[in-house]
Short mmCIF file of C-alpha atoms and ligand atoms in Angstrom, two decimals:
data_model
loop_
_atom_site.label_atom_id
_atom_site.label_comp_id
_atom_site.label_asym_id
_atom_site.label_seq_id
_atom_site.Cartn_x
_atom_site.Cartn_y
_atom_site.Cartn_z
CA UNK A 1 -28.89 -5.20 -16.81
CA UNK A 2 -30.90 -4.69 -13.54
CA UNK A 3 -32.02 -1.28 -12.57
CA UNK A 4 -30.95 0.18 -9.12
CA UNK A 5 -32.68 2.42 -6.74
CA UNK A 6 -32.62 6.02 -8.00
CA UNK A 7 -31.47 6.83 -4.35
CA UNK A 8 -28.35 4.78 -4.58
CA UNK A 9 -25.51 7.13 -4.89
CA UNK A 10 -22.64 5.49 -3.12
CA UNK A 11 -20.44 2.43 -3.93
CA UNK A 12 -19.66 -0.43 -1.54
CA UNK A 13 -16.61 -2.62 -2.02
CA UNK A 14 -18.17 -6.06 -1.02
CA UNK A 15 -15.96 -8.87 -2.24
CA UNK A 16 -12.56 -9.59 -3.86
CA UNK A 17 -10.74 -12.54 -5.43
CA UNK A 18 -7.52 -13.42 -7.27
CA UNK A 19 -5.83 -15.92 -9.41
CA UNK A 20 -2.20 -16.71 -9.93
CA UNK A 21 -0.55 -18.06 -13.05
CA UNK A 22 0.75 -21.58 -12.69
CA UNK A 23 4.42 -21.54 -13.18
CA UNK A 24 6.71 -19.97 -10.40
CA UNK A 25 9.83 -18.57 -12.04
CA UNK A 26 12.51 -17.55 -9.56
CA UNK A 27 15.15 -14.89 -10.01
CA UNK A 28 17.77 -17.74 -10.19
CA UNK A 29 15.87 -19.27 -13.06
CA UNK A 30 15.87 -16.05 -14.97
CA UNK A 31 19.63 -16.02 -14.37
CA UNK A 32 19.82 -19.01 -16.67
CA UNK A 33 18.37 -17.01 -19.51
CA UNK A 34 19.88 -13.46 -18.95
CA UNK A 35 22.84 -12.20 -17.08
CA UNK A 36 21.41 -11.24 -13.81
CA UNK A 37 21.24 -12.33 -10.22
CA UNK A 38 18.91 -12.93 -7.40
CA UNK A 39 20.71 -10.30 -5.38
CA UNK A 40 20.58 -7.50 -8.17
CA UNK A 41 16.83 -8.22 -8.73
CA UNK A 42 15.98 -8.22 -5.05
CA UNK A 43 17.86 -5.10 -4.05
CA UNK A 44 16.79 -3.04 -7.08
CA UNK A 45 13.11 -4.16 -7.11
CA UNK A 46 12.04 -6.33 -4.13
CA UNK A 47 11.01 -9.08 -6.50
CA UNK A 48 11.92 -12.68 -5.70
CA UNK A 49 9.81 -14.62 -8.04
CA UNK A 50 7.06 -14.23 -10.49
CA UNK A 51 4.11 -16.30 -11.95
CA UNK A 52 4.13 -17.03 -15.65
CA UNK A 53 1.20 -18.53 -17.38
CA UNK A 54 1.74 -21.96 -19.11
CA UNK A 55 0.87 -22.16 -22.76
CA UNK A 56 -2.57 -23.63 -21.85
CA UNK A 57 -3.49 -20.98 -19.48
CA UNK A 58 -5.59 -18.02 -21.05
CA UNK A 59 -6.14 -14.52 -19.95
CA UNK A 60 -9.91 -15.45 -19.81
CA UNK A 61 -9.21 -18.39 -17.55
CA UNK A 62 -7.16 -16.23 -15.06
CA UNK A 63 -9.80 -13.32 -15.05
CA UNK A 64 -12.67 -15.88 -14.60
CA UNK A 65 -11.04 -17.49 -11.57
CA UNK A 66 -10.48 -14.14 -9.88
CA UNK A 67 -14.05 -13.12 -10.69
CA UNK A 68 -15.58 -16.23 -9.38
CA UNK A 69 -13.70 -15.92 -6.16
CA UNK A 70 -14.80 -12.29 -5.80
CA UNK A 71 -18.43 -13.36 -6.40
CA UNK A 72 -18.16 -16.14 -3.78
CA UNK A 73 -16.84 -13.60 -1.09
CA UNK A 74 -19.61 -11.24 -1.95
CA UNK A 75 -22.21 -13.97 -1.83
CA UNK A 76 -23.53 -13.06 -5.19
CA UNK A 77 -24.86 -15.26 -7.93
CA UNK A 78 -23.21 -14.30 -11.24
CA UNK A 79 -26.54 -13.66 -13.05
CA UNK A 80 -27.20 -10.68 -10.56
CA UNK A 81 -24.34 -8.82 -12.23
CA UNK A 82 -25.02 -5.73 -14.41
CA UNK A 83 -21.47 -5.18 -15.56
CA UNK A 84 -18.24 -7.11 -16.04
CA UNK A 85 -15.48 -4.60 -16.68
CA UNK A 86 -12.07 -6.12 -17.47
CA UNK A 87 -9.03 -4.12 -17.25
CA UNK A 88 -6.29 -5.66 -19.38
CA UNK A 89 -3.61 -4.83 -22.00
CA UNK A 90 -3.29 -8.32 -22.94
CA UNK A 91 -6.73 -9.77 -23.94
CA UNK A 92 -6.96 -13.15 -25.55
CA UNK A 93 -8.77 -11.40 -28.33
CA UNK A 94 -8.27 -7.84 -29.53
CA UNK A 95 -11.96 -7.58 -30.06
CA UNK A 96 -12.22 -7.94 -26.12
CA UNK A 97 -12.05 -10.75 -23.67
CA UNK A 98 -14.69 -9.30 -21.22
CA UNK A 99 -17.63 -11.03 -22.93
CA UNK A 100 -15.78 -14.46 -22.86
CA UNK A 101 -15.28 -13.89 -18.95
CA UNK A 102 -19.01 -12.96 -18.69
CA UNK A 103 -19.97 -16.14 -20.37
CA UNK A 104 -17.50 -18.22 -18.39
CA UNK A 105 -18.87 -16.66 -15.13
CA UNK A 106 -22.53 -17.21 -16.17
CA UNK A 107 -23.21 -13.50 -15.81
CA UNK A 108 -26.00 -13.73 -18.25
CA UNK A 109 -27.38 -10.27 -17.58
CA UNK A 110 -24.24 -8.28 -17.47
CA UNK A 111 -22.89 -6.10 -20.22
CA UNK A 112 -19.15 -6.82 -20.57
CA UNK A 113 -16.34 -4.85 -22.10
CA UNK A 114 -12.50 -4.33 -21.86
CA UNK A 115 -10.76 -1.25 -20.62
CA UNK A 116 -7.09 -0.66 -21.49
CA UNK A 117 -4.95 1.55 -19.42
CA UNK A 118 -1.95 -0.66 -18.64
CA UNK A 119 -0.80 -0.68 -14.87
CA UNK A 120 -3.50 2.09 -14.17
CA UNK A 121 -6.20 -0.17 -15.72
CA UNK A 122 -7.75 -1.52 -12.56
CA UNK A 123 -7.96 1.86 -10.81
CA UNK A 124 -9.40 3.43 -14.07
CA UNK A 125 -11.86 0.64 -14.26
CA UNK A 126 -12.85 0.78 -10.59
CA UNK A 127 -13.60 4.47 -10.99
CA UNK A 128 -15.47 3.92 -14.29
CA UNK A 129 -17.66 1.19 -12.89
CA UNK A 130 -18.52 3.35 -9.87
CA UNK A 131 -20.04 5.91 -12.07
CA UNK A 132 -22.59 3.46 -13.30
CA UNK A 133 -23.39 2.67 -9.67
CA UNK A 134 -23.58 6.30 -8.55
CA UNK A 135 -25.95 7.30 -11.31
CA UNK A 136 -28.38 4.52 -10.36
CA UNK A 137 -27.96 2.82 -13.73
CA UNK A 138 -26.51 -0.38 -12.25
CA UNK A 139 -26.55 -2.29 -9.04
CA UNK A 140 -23.82 -4.81 -9.12
CA UNK A 141 -20.57 -4.77 -11.02
CA UNK A 142 -17.49 -6.91 -11.09
CA UNK A 143 -14.25 -5.22 -11.96
CA UNK A 144 -11.36 -7.42 -12.99
CA UNK A 145 -7.81 -6.53 -13.46
CA UNK A 146 -5.92 -9.27 -15.43
CA UNK A 147 -2.74 -9.30 -17.46
CA UNK A 148 -0.27 -11.81 -19.07
CA UNK A 149 2.59 -9.54 -19.94
CA UNK A 150 4.82 -12.70 -20.17
CA UNK A 151 3.32 -12.89 -23.82
CA UNK A 152 4.92 -9.54 -24.74
CA UNK A 153 8.16 -9.50 -22.56
CA UNK A 154 11.38 -9.54 -24.32
CA UNK A 155 12.86 -12.43 -22.24
CA UNK A 156 16.41 -11.54 -23.51
CA UNK A 157 16.17 -7.96 -22.15
CA UNK A 158 17.28 -8.12 -18.58
CA UNK A 159 16.36 -4.44 -17.96
CA UNK A 160 12.73 -5.39 -18.16
CA UNK A 161 12.06 -9.00 -18.08
CA UNK A 162 12.85 -9.39 -14.50
CA UNK A 163 9.99 -7.01 -13.55
CA UNK A 164 6.76 -8.56 -14.90
CA UNK A 165 4.54 -11.48 -14.13
CA UNK A 166 1.01 -12.88 -14.78
CA UNK A 167 -2.06 -12.72 -12.63
CA UNK A 168 -5.54 -11.59 -12.09
CA UNK A 169 -7.68 -9.79 -9.37
CA UNK A 170 -11.18 -8.80 -9.02
CA UNK A 171 -13.51 -6.59 -6.97
CA UNK A 172 -17.30 -6.79 -6.37
CA UNK A 173 -18.92 -3.42 -6.23
CA UNK A 174 -22.43 -2.60 -5.26
CA UNK A 175 -24.64 0.63 -5.21
CA UNK A 176 -25.19 1.63 -1.73
CA UNK A 177 -26.32 4.27 0.61
CA UNK A 178 -22.81 4.70 2.21
CA UNK A 179 -19.78 5.33 0.24
CA UNK A 180 -16.69 3.13 -0.16
CA UNK A 181 -15.23 5.48 -2.80
CA UNK A 182 -14.37 8.74 -1.04
CA UNK A 183 -12.74 10.41 -3.95
CA UNK A 184 -10.52 9.86 -6.90
CA UNK A 185 -8.29 11.62 -9.38
CA UNK A 186 -7.17 10.37 -12.87
CA UNK A 187 -4.51 11.64 -15.17
CA UNK A 188 -2.94 10.90 -18.62
CA UNK A 189 0.02 12.51 -20.32
CA UNK A 190 0.57 10.96 -23.70
CA UNK A 191 3.44 13.42 -24.33
CA UNK A 192 5.53 11.22 -22.06
CA UNK A 193 4.21 8.00 -23.40
CA UNK A 194 7.41 6.98 -25.23
CA UNK A 195 9.11 5.64 -22.11
CA UNK A 196 7.07 2.48 -21.71
CA UNK A 197 5.42 0.82 -24.88
CA UNK A 198 3.94 -2.35 -26.22
CA UNK A 199 3.86 -1.05 -29.81
CA UNK A 200 2.03 -2.46 -32.74
CA UNK A 201 4.36 -3.71 -35.56
CA UNK A 202 4.99 -1.12 -38.24
CA UNK A 203 5.87 -3.69 -40.98
CA UNK A 204 4.33 -3.26 -44.31
CA UNK A 205 3.00 -6.26 -46.11
CA UNK A 206 1.77 -6.52 -49.70
CA UNK A 207 -1.93 -6.41 -50.35
CA UNK A 208 -2.69 -6.19 -54.07
CA UNK A 209 -0.66 -4.47 -56.87
CA UNK A 210 0.97 -1.41 -55.46
CA UNK A 211 -1.25 -1.49 -52.26
CA UNK A 212 0.21 -2.34 -48.99
CA UNK A 213 -1.29 -2.86 -45.64
CA UNK A 214 0.14 -2.76 -42.16
CA UNK A 215 1.04 -6.09 -40.62
CA UNK A 216 -0.95 -7.01 -37.47
CA UNK A 217 0.95 -7.84 -34.31
CA UNK A 218 2.99 -6.38 -31.68
CA UNK A 219 6.72 -5.78 -30.72
CA UNK A 220 7.84 -6.75 -27.19
CA UNK A 221 7.64 -4.25 -24.21
CA UNK A 222 10.19 -1.40 -24.52
CA UNK A 223 10.87 0.59 -21.38
CA UNK A 224 13.13 3.39 -20.12
CA UNK A 225 13.13 2.08 -16.52
CA UNK A 226 14.85 5.07 -15.01
CA UNK A 227 12.26 7.52 -16.57
CA UNK A 228 9.35 5.37 -15.39
CA UNK A 229 10.86 5.28 -11.93
CA UNK A 230 11.30 8.98 -11.74
CA UNK A 231 7.72 9.44 -13.07
CA UNK A 232 6.37 7.19 -10.34
CA UNK A 233 8.19 8.70 -7.53
CA UNK A 234 7.21 12.21 -8.57
CA UNK A 235 3.52 11.76 -9.69
CA UNK A 236 2.18 9.14 -7.29
CA UNK A 237 3.00 11.21 -3.96
CA UNK A 238 1.57 14.37 -5.81
CA UNK A 239 -1.74 12.84 -6.85
CA UNK A 240 -2.11 11.26 -3.47
CA UNK A 241 -1.48 14.38 -1.79
CA UNK A 242 -4.08 16.23 -3.96
CA UNK A 243 -6.54 13.54 -3.19
CA UNK A 244 -6.08 13.71 0.61
CA UNK A 245 -6.52 17.51 0.36
CA UNK A 246 -9.56 17.14 -1.82
CA UNK A 247 -11.16 14.73 0.69
CA UNK A 248 -9.80 16.53 3.78
CA UNK A 249 -8.16 13.38 5.01
CA UNK A 250 -4.72 13.30 6.75
CA UNK A 251 -2.17 10.61 6.08
CA UNK A 252 -2.46 9.41 9.67
CA UNK A 253 -6.03 8.32 8.84
CA UNK A 254 -4.91 5.88 6.18
CA UNK A 255 -4.92 2.30 7.17
CA UNK A 256 -3.29 0.93 4.18
CA UNK A 257 -1.38 2.17 1.10
CA UNK A 258 -2.60 0.01 -1.70
CA UNK A 259 -0.27 0.86 -4.55
CA UNK A 260 0.42 -0.52 -7.98
CA UNK A 261 3.23 -3.16 -7.37
CA UNK A 262 5.99 -2.02 -9.71
CA UNK A 263 9.11 -1.78 -7.44
CA UNK A 264 9.54 -1.99 -3.53
CA UNK A 265 11.69 1.16 -3.78
CA UNK A 266 8.84 3.02 -5.29
CA UNK A 267 6.39 1.76 -2.55
CA UNK A 268 8.77 2.83 0.19
CA UNK A 269 9.46 6.14 -1.36
CA UNK A 270 5.71 6.93 -1.47
CA UNK A 271 5.29 5.75 2.13
CA UNK A 272 8.18 7.95 3.31
CA UNK A 273 6.82 11.11 1.60
CA UNK A 274 3.78 10.70 3.80
CA UNK A 275 5.61 9.36 6.90
CA UNK A 276 3.51 6.31 6.70
CA UNK A 277 5.16 3.33 8.31
CA UNK A 278 6.34 0.69 5.84
CA UNK A 279 4.16 -1.94 7.63
CA UNK A 280 1.14 -0.15 6.32
CA UNK A 281 2.31 -0.55 2.66
CA UNK A 282 0.86 -3.61 1.16
CA UNK A 283 3.47 -5.48 -0.86
CA UNK A 284 3.51 -8.86 -2.58
CA UNK A 285 6.19 -7.96 -5.13
CA UNK A 286 8.40 -10.61 -3.63
CA UNK A 287 6.15 -13.25 -4.96
CA UNK A 288 4.53 -11.82 -8.19
CA UNK A 289 6.44 -8.93 -9.55
CA UNK A 290 4.50 -6.46 -11.61
CA UNK A 291 1.35 -8.03 -12.87
CA UNK A 292 0.10 -4.76 -14.45
CA UNK A 293 -3.63 -4.34 -14.17
CA UNK A 294 -3.82 -7.10 -11.68
CA UNK A 295 -1.44 -5.95 -8.98
CA UNK A 296 -3.80 -3.69 -6.95
CA UNK A 297 -6.74 -6.33 -6.60
CA UNK A 298 -4.21 -9.14 -6.13
CA UNK A 299 -2.59 -7.60 -3.19
CA UNK A 300 -5.91 -6.32 -1.85
CA UNK A 301 -7.26 -9.85 -2.02
CA UNK A 302 -4.25 -11.25 -0.14
CA UNK A 303 -4.56 -8.65 2.65
CA UNK A 304 -8.36 -9.12 3.07
CA UNK A 305 -8.03 -12.93 3.28
CA UNK A 306 -5.18 -12.99 5.73
CA UNK A 307 -7.07 -10.55 7.89
CA UNK A 308 -4.88 -7.47 7.65
CA UNK A 309 -7.59 -5.39 5.85
CA UNK A 310 -10.64 -5.39 7.96
CA UNK A 311 -14.11 -3.88 7.37
CA UNK A 312 -14.08 -0.08 7.85
CA UNK A 313 -10.41 0.26 6.92
CA UNK A 314 -9.45 3.18 4.75
CA UNK A 315 -7.15 2.42 1.76
CA UNK A 316 -5.21 4.92 -0.23
CA UNK A 317 -4.65 3.46 -3.69
CA UNK A 318 -2.71 4.60 -6.62
CA UNK A 319 -2.11 3.07 -10.09
CA UNK A 320 0.58 4.38 -12.55
CA UNK A 321 2.18 3.14 -15.74
CA UNK A 322 2.19 3.20 -19.47
CA UNK A 323 0.32 5.91 -21.32
CA UNK A 324 1.64 7.74 -19.29
CA UNK A 325 -1.29 7.19 -16.97
CA UNK A 326 -1.74 7.48 -13.18
CA UNK A 327 -4.63 7.74 -10.83
CA UNK A 328 -5.55 7.53 -7.10
CA UNK A 329 -8.63 6.68 -5.17
CA UNK A 330 -9.56 6.67 -1.42
CA UNK A 331 -11.49 3.46 -0.79
CA UNK A 332 -13.13 2.05 2.33
CA UNK A 333 -13.37 -1.74 2.65
CA UNK A 334 -16.82 -3.06 3.48
CA UNK A 335 -16.56 -6.64 2.73
CA UNK A 336 -16.70 -9.52 5.13
CA UNK A 337 -15.17 -8.71 8.68
O1 UT7 B 401 4.31 -0.38 -14.15
C1 UT7 B 401 5.37 0.39 -14.39
C2 UT7 B 401 6.39 -0.67 -14.98
N1 UT7 B 401 7.76 -0.17 -14.97
C3 UT7 B 401 8.48 0.10 -13.87
O2 UT7 B 401 7.95 -0.02 -12.68
C4 UT7 B 401 9.91 0.35 -13.98
C5 UT7 B 401 10.49 1.39 -13.01
N2 UT7 B 401 11.84 1.45 -12.95
C6 UT7 B 401 12.64 0.51 -12.09
O3 UT7 B 401 11.98 -0.30 -11.46
C7 UT7 B 401 14.17 0.60 -12.17
O4 UT7 B 401 14.55 1.62 -13.10
C8 UT7 B 401 14.77 -0.80 -12.79
C9 UT7 B 401 14.58 -1.85 -11.84
C10 UT7 B 401 14.01 -1.18 -14.08
C11 UT7 B 401 16.20 -0.68 -12.92
O5 UT7 B 401 16.84 -0.24 -11.77
P1 UT7 B 401 17.89 1.05 -11.89
O6 UT7 B 401 18.39 1.15 -10.49
O7 UT7 B 401 17.16 2.19 -12.51
O8 UT7 B 401 19.07 0.42 -12.76
P2 UT7 B 401 19.64 1.03 -14.15
O9 UT7 B 401 18.71 0.94 -15.25
O10 UT7 B 401 20.29 2.37 -13.84
O11 UT7 B 401 20.88 -0.04 -14.40
C12 UT7 B 401 21.94 -0.02 -13.52
C13 UT7 B 401 22.85 -1.12 -14.08
C14 UT7 B 401 23.28 -1.10 -15.61
O12 UT7 B 401 24.57 -1.49 -15.69
P3 UT7 B 401 25.80 -0.32 -15.96
O13 UT7 B 401 25.29 0.28 -17.27
O14 UT7 B 401 25.69 0.57 -14.83
O15 UT7 B 401 26.86 -1.34 -16.01
C15 UT7 B 401 22.35 -2.04 -16.15
O16 UT7 B 401 22.78 -2.60 -17.35
O17 UT7 B 401 22.37 -2.42 -13.89
C16 UT7 B 401 22.35 -3.16 -15.04
N3 UT7 B 401 21.12 -4.06 -15.16
C17 UT7 B 401 21.07 -5.22 -14.64
N4 UT7 B 401 22.03 -6.01 -13.98
C18 UT7 B 401 21.65 -7.25 -13.70
C19 UT7 B 401 19.92 -3.68 -15.60
N5 UT7 B 401 19.06 -4.74 -15.50
C20 UT7 B 401 19.74 -5.62 -14.71
C21 UT7 B 401 19.50 -6.91 -14.37
N6 UT7 B 401 20.42 -7.68 -13.73
N7 UT7 B 401 18.24 -7.55 -14.50
#
């Protein structure tokens, strides 16, 4: 882990990257499995298709690909990284997948660990990594959001299976004199956590004699869609408003809304709340659905690479999901023009 100048107190967003899972699954294909239709899914969610990893594709593969692409944009060699922070709820190994990603990247000097906060994971990881940069403890970090919820979706539950997909995105952050993280707010409320879960099995298995142990493993995702929807349209505008007030920034100064991609209706409702034109709301739901911790860096990467996001643009970001957890950050893009 390289040291950083004690005078470095800002954070610069230097590069981004993403990776998509191999298989494209259309709404019509899902209609072969559950009773649904392209029309229902598009109108209720904005989703047209999603990517699903093939059995050979690991979470580590996706995360590494996204990480390499961000390093390339930043122009950094992997061995200059101090930290690889992997936001995921679906590691290949419950002990953590970040060290595998670190090894695959060749980030030989970086410490690497996982952070789990479901769909808020990337935003929480971005803020966490930024603290190491602000204190001067680190100089270069790679934050990756990657998830393979396809492994835990109940593919026979039409109320949830149509929403999710797999993917990864990454952001290269550097300690800097200027500041690309104007402010942030993070929240958790476990009392409402029951509306969206990927719970551990509660099956008892015999151990020895009378003793039993709890069987390892997980049940599929269980979601109360309406409650999650209500939570999102209430809390996301509220946290963004608090953050704008805290930073003394008006909604008209925002170049892009960079929100967790869960449902187009949620994105539009947030934009309407701030009278932000829908063209300023980044969305790739039509192609990827909800990729959990990957949505924010994935849609960011697309918009940077196609030239919509340019150097100096102000991004209002919010992640929200299971926990319940939600957060917001005001970011300024400083990568390649
Ligand atoms: O990161 C956070 C992750 N979670 C979310 O973002 C979820 C947020 N919630 C949502 O996006 C929406 O609640 C959903 C898209 C999940 C559902 O939309 P909704 O407008 O809340 O629909 P609903 O649950 O009220 O269901 C309406 C009807 C029901 O039929 P009945 O009972 O009225 O006859 C459902 O059974 O639609 C039916 N339905 C479907 N029909 C066709 C539910 N899922 C489907 C489906 N295809 N896939």
